[in-house]
């Protein structure tokens, strides 16, 4: 495996194109982040939002812990209608209220953005999938279609690997040291993608976002919490759902996706054979999500 280096080479990446022999060549970084807006919500927390596309249906996209709009946009690239992306509290330009946060707070953020945008469909990745589950406990009929990508926790807190990764990221961002942040963010990339033009582009974008806007330390408690008390309560959710998992992903165990799919009466589970699917299986993933949501 080629070693990760920071800062990048003067020309922004290796002199040869591509990830090298045997590496994925179809992966691309998230789309550049365009102009966003801050919107007021009924619960008093201003949230950063981006709306793209036109017409109906409207789909809301909820991002993962330490991520945001830029890393969530690729999931909606083939989805028709309007698409509403946002940043949970403590991320990007969204407010970071005082006090301890829990998944009910995240569900309120998600509900507010969905209601303001008139969303009838929802997509949640990792933390966003947990917040979506928490919202559905309160309002099982809120959405017509649901996609859960790499759910990280359900009725049990996340494992020690996830907690350690978040702590490292928060401390690196707080330090303002680009090299330290890059070291943590690089772990998000499949090894074959690191030190490639696409990998450097992704790193630069993530660093620009994290070092510009930071992350609130109120997020630190979330890995210690579970979104739900009892996953069985999701039996009241009758909307068609697609649950997507990846084998070998330490931060998003397949067992959580299996439990979620079993709890949702209208769920279909799809498992990829290896992690890093946004890079290695991008076309299939995008097609799978858009075909389901556009149905």
XYZ file of C-alpha atoms in Angstrom:
295
model
C 0.000 0.000 0.000
C 1.345 3.424 -0.882
C 1.800 5.668 2.136
C -0.390 8.677 2.674
C 1.453 11.999 2.511
C 0.480 15.473 3.661
C 0.934 18.153 2.481
C 0.259 16.942 -1.066
C 2.855 17.041 -3.834
C 3.310 20.489 -5.451
C 1.202 19.495 -8.450
C -1.649 18.358 -6.180
C -1.216 14.618 -6.566
C 0.873 11.816 -8.021
C 2.309 12.306 -11.473
C 0.559 9.238 -12.865
C -3.228 9.209 -13.176
C -5.334 6.693 -11.326
C -5.096 4.587 -8.205
C -2.608 2.093 -9.535
C -2.929 -1.563 -10.564
C -6.001 -3.279 -9.251
C -7.480 -0.106 -7.744
C -10.930 1.297 -8.472
C -10.936 3.768 -11.333
C -14.556 4.859 -11.348
C -14.618 6.654 -7.987
C -15.039 10.417 -7.960
C -15.056 12.860 -5.063
C -18.186 14.649 -3.897
C -19.485 17.547 -5.952
C -18.230 21.043 -5.063
C -20.351 22.722 -2.447
C -22.405 25.631 -3.877
C -23.950 28.609 -2.106
C -26.115 27.540 0.832
C -28.550 29.352 3.113
C -29.290 29.447 6.834
C -32.934 28.745 7.637
C -34.808 29.233 10.893
C -36.630 26.222 12.350
C -39.597 25.980 14.726
C -37.328 24.625 17.486
C -35.055 27.658 17.320
C -31.956 26.143 15.708
C -30.790 27.694 12.447
C -29.665 25.065 9.971
C -27.614 25.292 6.806
C -29.575 24.128 3.763
C -29.184 23.582 0.043
C -32.087 22.902 -2.334
C -31.441 21.595 -5.851
C -33.652 20.320 -8.656
C -37.251 21.184 -9.459
C -40.699 19.679 -9.120
C -41.982 16.731 -7.158
C -41.303 14.507 -5.340
C -39.114 16.186 -2.735
C -36.411 14.135 -1.022
C -34.497 15.164 2.103
C -30.930 13.894 2.580
C -29.431 13.485 6.072
C -25.638 13.223 6.328
C -23.282 11.261 8.551
C -21.372 12.315 11.656
C -18.632 14.821 10.845
C -19.777 15.080 7.226
C -22.266 17.386 5.540
C -23.909 18.627 2.377
C -20.918 18.112 0.077
C -20.470 14.442 0.940
C -24.213 13.745 0.744
C -24.949 15.320 -2.631
C -23.588 12.435 -4.752
C -26.303 10.147 -3.359
C -28.977 12.316 -4.967
C -27.365 12.788 -8.371
C -29.837 10.484 -10.122
C -32.897 11.284 -8.011
C -35.686 13.226 -9.726
C -37.576 16.187 -8.266
C -36.315 18.605 -5.659
C -33.534 17.514 -3.316
C -33.040 19.104 0.093
C -29.613 18.787 1.722
C -28.741 20.225 5.107
C -26.241 20.223 7.956
C -27.224 18.877 11.352
C -26.540 21.066 14.381
C -22.843 21.367 15.134
C -21.882 20.884 11.487
C -20.965 23.525 8.934
C -22.723 26.859 9.468
C -25.618 25.334 11.406
C -26.113 26.440 14.998
C -24.503 24.568 17.883
C -26.899 25.040 20.833
C -25.616 24.775 24.383
C -26.212 21.578 26.327
C -26.086 17.875 25.580
C -27.533 16.673 22.270
C -29.240 13.381 21.542
C -30.915 11.666 18.609
C -34.229 13.315 19.428
C -32.545 16.674 18.774
C -31.210 15.386 15.464
C -34.656 14.062 14.567
C -36.070 17.539 15.219
C -33.476 19.023 12.859
C -34.375 16.496 10.189
C -38.126 16.924 10.649
C -37.887 20.715 10.455
C -35.936 20.633 7.192
C -38.279 17.992 5.746
C -41.377 19.962 6.728
C -40.044 23.282 5.455
C -39.179 21.691 2.126
C -42.308 19.563 1.806
C -40.256 16.357 1.566
C -42.138 13.103 1.107
C -39.072 10.877 0.794
C -35.987 10.588 2.954
C -32.419 9.338 2.701
C -30.173 8.906 5.732
C -26.537 7.827 5.897
C -24.903 6.645 9.138
C -25.805 9.291 11.759
C -28.531 10.536 9.418
C -30.000 7.033 9.254
C -30.170 6.982 13.054
C -31.876 10.377 13.157
C -34.342 9.199 10.520
C -35.176 6.114 12.589
C -35.754 8.322 15.636
C -38.101 10.569 13.652
C -40.048 7.547 12.402
C -40.682 6.354 15.952
C -42.626 9.582 16.529
C -44.185 9.752 13.037
C -44.149 6.335 11.333
C -46.171 7.579 8.341
C -44.153 10.752 7.710
C -42.456 9.580 4.488
C -43.554 7.598 1.436
C -40.142 6.084 0.673
C -37.018 5.608 2.768
C -33.367 4.821 2.101
C -30.898 3.936 4.865
C -27.264 3.828 3.739
C -24.714 2.287 6.113
C -26.751 2.591 9.326
C -24.323 2.792 12.240
C -26.491 2.219 15.318
C -30.056 1.287 16.175
C -30.894 0.312 19.749
C -27.279 -0.025 20.894
C -24.554 2.685 20.929
C -21.787 2.668 18.356
C -18.655 0.634 19.011
C -15.255 1.764 20.282
C -13.795 2.170 16.767
C -16.402 4.799 15.864
C -15.989 6.585 19.175
C -12.214 6.714 18.792
C -12.459 7.960 15.193
C -14.796 10.803 16.158
C -12.604 11.831 19.097
C -9.571 11.950 16.797
C -11.458 14.045 14.247
C -12.792 16.520 16.810
C -9.367 16.986 18.382
C -7.683 17.397 15.000
C -10.222 19.985 13.842
C -9.938 21.856 17.150
C -6.150 22.004 16.735
C -6.472 23.665 13.332
C -3.618 21.477 12.057
C -4.382 20.558 8.451
C -1.980 17.621 8.546
C -3.677 16.132 11.626
C -7.135 16.528 10.067
C -5.920 15.019 6.803
C -4.556 11.961 8.608
C -7.981 11.280 10.142
C -9.986 12.034 6.994
C -7.705 9.827 4.879
C -9.073 6.818 6.785
C -12.410 7.435 5.036
C -10.829 6.526 1.700
C -10.252 3.000 0.405
C -6.474 2.372 0.383
C -6.354 2.152 -3.415
C -7.865 5.634 -3.754
C -5.384 7.403 -1.469
C -2.647 9.381 -3.213
C -4.691 9.570 -6.411
C -6.079 12.758 -7.998
C -9.595 11.790 -6.898
C -8.408 11.054 -3.385
C -6.553 14.356 -3.099
C -9.592 16.236 -4.418
C -11.765 14.616 -1.763
C -9.248 15.390 0.983
C -8.899 19.007 -0.071
C -12.656 19.484 -0.103
C -13.135 17.857 3.302
C -10.278 19.878 4.802
C -11.583 23.138 3.358
C -14.949 22.449 4.951
C -13.708 21.212 8.326
C -11.042 23.860 8.830
C -13.373 26.643 7.692
C -16.478 25.721 9.686
C -15.179 23.324 12.332
C -17.186 20.751 14.280
C -18.931 21.351 17.587
C -17.736 19.340 20.583
C -21.411 18.741 21.412
C -21.151 15.916 18.874
C -18.734 13.975 21.064
C -21.470 12.332 23.145
C -23.458 10.966 20.213
C -21.475 7.720 19.671
C -22.262 6.833 23.299
C -25.985 6.981 22.558
C -28.426 4.749 20.697
C -31.015 6.279 18.359
C -33.799 4.009 19.676
C -34.770 2.280 22.881
C -36.459 -0.606 21.071
C -36.021 -1.275 17.360
C -39.286 -3.212 17.426
C -41.148 0.096 17.463
C -40.234 0.507 13.782
C -42.844 -2.156 12.963
C -45.342 0.704 12.609
C -43.424 2.068 9.604
C -45.092 0.654 6.485
C -43.379 2.760 3.779
C -41.143 0.904 1.312
C -37.541 1.090 2.519
C -34.135 0.240 1.072
C -31.359 -0.603 3.531
C -27.806 -0.680 2.124
C -24.832 -2.226 3.920
C -21.209 -3.046 3.107
C -19.218 -6.019 4.359
C -16.016 -5.174 6.216
C -17.032 -1.667 7.297
C -15.957 -1.361 10.948
C -17.863 1.886 11.462
C -21.116 0.563 10.009
C -21.564 -3.119 10.925
C -23.667 -5.219 8.590
C -25.493 -6.583 11.634
C -27.033 -3.145 12.266
C -28.364 -3.004 8.706
C -29.744 -6.529 9.038
C -31.508 -5.615 12.273
C -32.969 -2.468 10.714
C -34.204 -4.310 7.631
C -35.813 -6.964 9.839
C -37.552 -4.294 11.932
C -39.067 -2.450 8.948
C -41.998 -4.387 7.415
C -41.456 -2.938 3.929
C -37.655 -3.094 3.813
C -35.295 -4.626 1.284
C -31.673 -5.197 2.292
C -28.781 -4.941 -0.156
C -25.237 -5.897 0.882
C -22.095 -4.911 -0.965
C -19.136 -7.257 -0.677
C -16.605 -4.647 0.456
C -16.505 -1.171 2.029
C -15.877 2.121 0.240
C -18.778 1.582 -2.154
C -19.174 5.277 -2.963
C -15.802 4.901 -4.658
C -15.765 1.292 -5.843
C -19.448 0.809 -6.736
C -20.500 4.374 -7.429
C -22.559 3.768 -10.584
C -24.382 0.775 -9.110
C -25.034 2.595 -5.829
C -26.350 5.712 -7.528
C -28.556 3.656 -9.817
C -29.894 1.569 -6.947
C -30.811 4.635 -4.878
C -32.352 6.605 -7.726
C -34.313 3.635 -9.073
C -35.828 3.056 -5.640
C -36.609 6.698 -4.860
C -37.894 7.461 -8.347
C -40.246 4.475 -8.274
